[in-house]
GROMACS .gro file of C-alpha atoms in nm:
model
  141
    1MET     CA    1   0.000   0.000   0.000
    2LYS     CA    2   0.272   0.246   0.098
    3ASP     CA    3   0.445   0.227  -0.240
    4GLU     CA    4   0.120   0.287  -0.425
    5ILE     CA    5   0.037   0.588  -0.212
    6VAL     CA    6   0.390   0.729  -0.241
    7SER     CA    7   0.363   0.693  -0.619
    8LYS     CA    8   0.031   0.879  -0.614
    9LEU     CA    9   0.181   1.150  -0.392
   10GLU     CA   10   0.461   1.196  -0.646
   11LEU     CA   11   0.205   1.232  -0.924
   12LEU     CA   12   0.007   1.478  -0.714
   13SER     CA   13   0.320   1.684  -0.656
   14GLU     CA   14   0.389   1.695  -1.030
   15TYR     CA   15   0.032   1.798  -1.114
   16VAL     CA   16   0.036   2.075  -0.853
   17LYS     CA   17   0.373   2.194  -0.984
   18ASN     CA   18   0.217   2.218  -1.330
   19LEU     CA   19  -0.081   2.405  -1.187
   20ARG     CA   20   0.151   2.657  -1.021
   21SER     CA   21   0.299   2.740  -1.361
   22TYR     CA   22  -0.043   2.881  -1.461
   23LYS     CA   23  -0.052   3.132  -1.175
   24LYS     CA   24   0.118   3.383  -1.404
   25TYR     CA   25  -0.201   3.419  -1.607
   26SER     CA   26  -0.483   3.655  -1.519
   27VAL     CA   27  -0.839   3.529  -1.494
   28GLU     CA   28  -0.916   3.712  -1.819
   29GLU     CA   29  -0.628   3.540  -2.000
   30ILE     CA   30  -0.755   3.204  -1.879
   31LYS     CA   31  -1.112   3.284  -1.984
   32ASN     CA   32  -0.998   3.386  -2.333
   33ASP     CA   33  -0.743   3.114  -2.409
   34PHE     CA   34  -0.902   2.771  -2.438
   35THR     CA   35  -0.564   2.595  -2.448
   36ILE     CA   36  -0.457   2.746  -2.116
   37ARG     CA   37  -0.803   2.694  -1.971
   38GLY     CA   38  -0.818   2.331  -2.081
   39ALA     CA   39  -0.475   2.249  -1.942
   40LEU     CA   40  -0.555   2.421  -1.613
   41GLU     CA   41  -0.886   2.237  -1.578
   42ARG     CA   42  -0.723   1.904  -1.661
   43TYR     CA   43  -0.436   1.943  -1.413
   44LEU     CA   44  -0.683   2.047  -1.146
   45GLU     CA   45  -0.900   1.744  -1.225
   46LEU     CA   46  -0.597   1.512  -1.210
   47SER     CA   47  -0.488   1.662  -0.878
   48LEU     CA   48  -0.833   1.606  -0.732
   49GLU     CA   49  -0.858   1.252  -0.870
   50CYS     CA   50  -0.516   1.168  -0.729
   51SER     CA   51  -0.613   1.299  -0.385
   52ILE     CA   52  -0.937   1.102  -0.386
   53ASP     CA   53  -0.755   0.785  -0.500
   54ILE     CA   54  -0.510   0.819  -0.211
   55ALA     CA   55  -0.793   0.868   0.035
   56GLU     CA   56  -0.978   0.564  -0.101
   57MET     CA   57  -0.666   0.348  -0.066
   58ILE     CA   58  -0.633   0.447   0.298
   59ILE     CA   59  -1.002   0.386   0.364
   60SER     CA   60  -0.967   0.038   0.215
   61TYR     CA   61  -0.646  -0.036   0.408
   62GLU     CA   62  -0.801   0.079   0.735
   63ASN     CA   63  -1.126  -0.112   0.666
   64LEU     CA   64  -1.327   0.205   0.717
   65LYS     CA   65  -1.688   0.230   0.605
   66ARG     CA   66  -1.696   0.289   0.231
   67PRO     CA   67  -1.821   0.644   0.167
   68ASP     CA   68  -2.109   0.717  -0.069
   69SER     CA   69  -1.954   1.024  -0.230
   70TYR     CA   70  -1.616   1.173  -0.312
   71ARG     CA   71  -1.680   1.445  -0.059
   72GLU     CA   72  -1.739   1.178   0.206
   73VAL     CA   73  -1.412   1.008   0.110
   74ILE     CA   74  -1.215   1.308   0.236
   75LEU     CA   75  -1.442   1.361   0.537
   76THR     CA   76  -1.386   0.998   0.636
   77LEU     CA   77  -1.013   1.064   0.669
   78GLY     CA   78  -1.093   1.350   0.905
   79ARG     CA   79  -1.327   1.140   1.117
   80ALA     CA   80  -1.062   0.865   1.133
   81GLY     CA   81  -0.802   1.110   1.263
   82ILE     CA   82  -0.580   1.083   0.958
   83MET     CA   83  -0.609   1.457   0.913
   84PRO     CA   84  -0.776   1.727   1.121
   85GLU     CA   85  -1.152   1.735   1.068
   86ASP     CA   86  -1.154   2.108   0.992
   87PHE     CA   87  -0.903   2.057   0.711
   88ALA     CA   88  -1.096   1.755   0.581
   89GLN     CA   89  -1.412   1.968   0.577
   90LYS     CA   90  -1.239   2.240   0.376
   91PHE     CA   91  -1.064   2.003   0.137
   92SER     CA   92  -1.377   1.794   0.082
   93ASN     CA   93  -1.535   2.093  -0.092
   94ALA     CA   94  -1.295   2.026  -0.378
   95ALA     CA   95  -1.483   1.704  -0.451
   96GLY     CA   96  -1.774   1.910  -0.579
   97LEU     CA   97  -1.539   2.088  -0.814
   98ARG     CA   98  -1.407   1.752  -0.928
   99ASN     CA   99  -1.757   1.645  -1.027
  100VAL     CA  100  -1.808   1.964  -1.227
  101LEU     CA  101  -1.475   1.920  -1.405
  102VAL     CA  102  -1.534   1.553  -1.486
  103HIS     CA  103  -1.904   1.545  -1.565
  104LEU     CA  104  -1.981   1.906  -1.656
  105TYR     CA  105  -2.290   1.897  -1.434
  106ALA     CA  106  -2.286   2.274  -1.446
  107LYS     CA  107  -2.104   2.528  -1.650
  108ILE     CA  108  -1.746   2.546  -1.526
  109ASP     CA  109  -1.694   2.868  -1.335
  110ILE     CA  110  -1.353   3.002  -1.440
  111ASP     CA  111  -1.357   3.244  -1.148
  112GLU     CA  112  -1.381   2.944  -0.912
  113ILE     CA  113  -1.102   2.767  -1.101
  114TYR     CA  114  -0.890   3.082  -1.073
  115LEU     CA  115  -0.961   3.107  -0.701
  116ASN     CA  116  -0.845   2.748  -0.658
  117LEU     CA  117  -0.534   2.828  -0.860
  118THR     CA  118  -0.442   3.139  -0.666
  119GLU     CA  119  -0.571   3.063  -0.315
  120ASN     CA  120  -0.618   2.690  -0.261
  121LEU     CA  121  -0.326   2.506  -0.424
  122LYS     CA  122  -0.155   2.491  -0.086
  123ASP     CA  123  -0.437   2.262   0.027
  124PHE     CA  124  -0.293   1.988  -0.194
  125ASP     CA  125   0.043   2.031  -0.018
  126THR     CA  126  -0.129   2.017   0.320
  127PHE     CA  127  -0.320   1.704   0.218
  128ALA     CA  128   0.004   1.539   0.103
  129ARG     CA  129   0.174   1.631   0.431
  130PHE     CA  130  -0.102   1.467   0.636
  131ILE     CA  131  -0.081   1.155   0.421
  132ALA     CA  132   0.298   1.140   0.463
  133ILE     CA  133   0.255   1.167   0.841
  134TYR     CA  134  -0.002   0.888   0.830
  135LEU     CA  135   0.238   0.668   0.632
  136GLU     CA  136   0.519   0.736   0.879
  137LYS     CA  137   0.297   0.642   1.172
  138LYS     CA  138   0.175   0.327   1.003
  139GLY     CA  139   0.508   0.211   0.873
  140ALA     CA  140   0.282   0.028   0.626
  141SER     CA  141   0.410  -0.148   0.320
   0.00000   0.00000   0.00000
């Protein structure tokens, strides 16, 4: 399990690094350039998917109750003490954005994407830090 999660954490780090390279663009530039917009949306989607995959692996390893939604996947880690519940609550909101990006349930709000780019990328780093701490404590392999 540990190797799989470490591999996913490395992917997550790479995706977030790529996302950071788009911080140089203004919201208007992103709105008007479909290539930039598409890449940004895709890297954000991949970052979210990677985070959810990691959380699901831990839930399975710990034999926790299988959540009914992606949002619940993250919240479950908070309830299990793998990360603080207040952070899990905040980070779980990203699951809703994941659904929009993947399924286009609603028109993608570029302002929300831009906010995630400029204000919330550090949440992925925080998530990864909590997972690394969990792996250290578990010494799992």
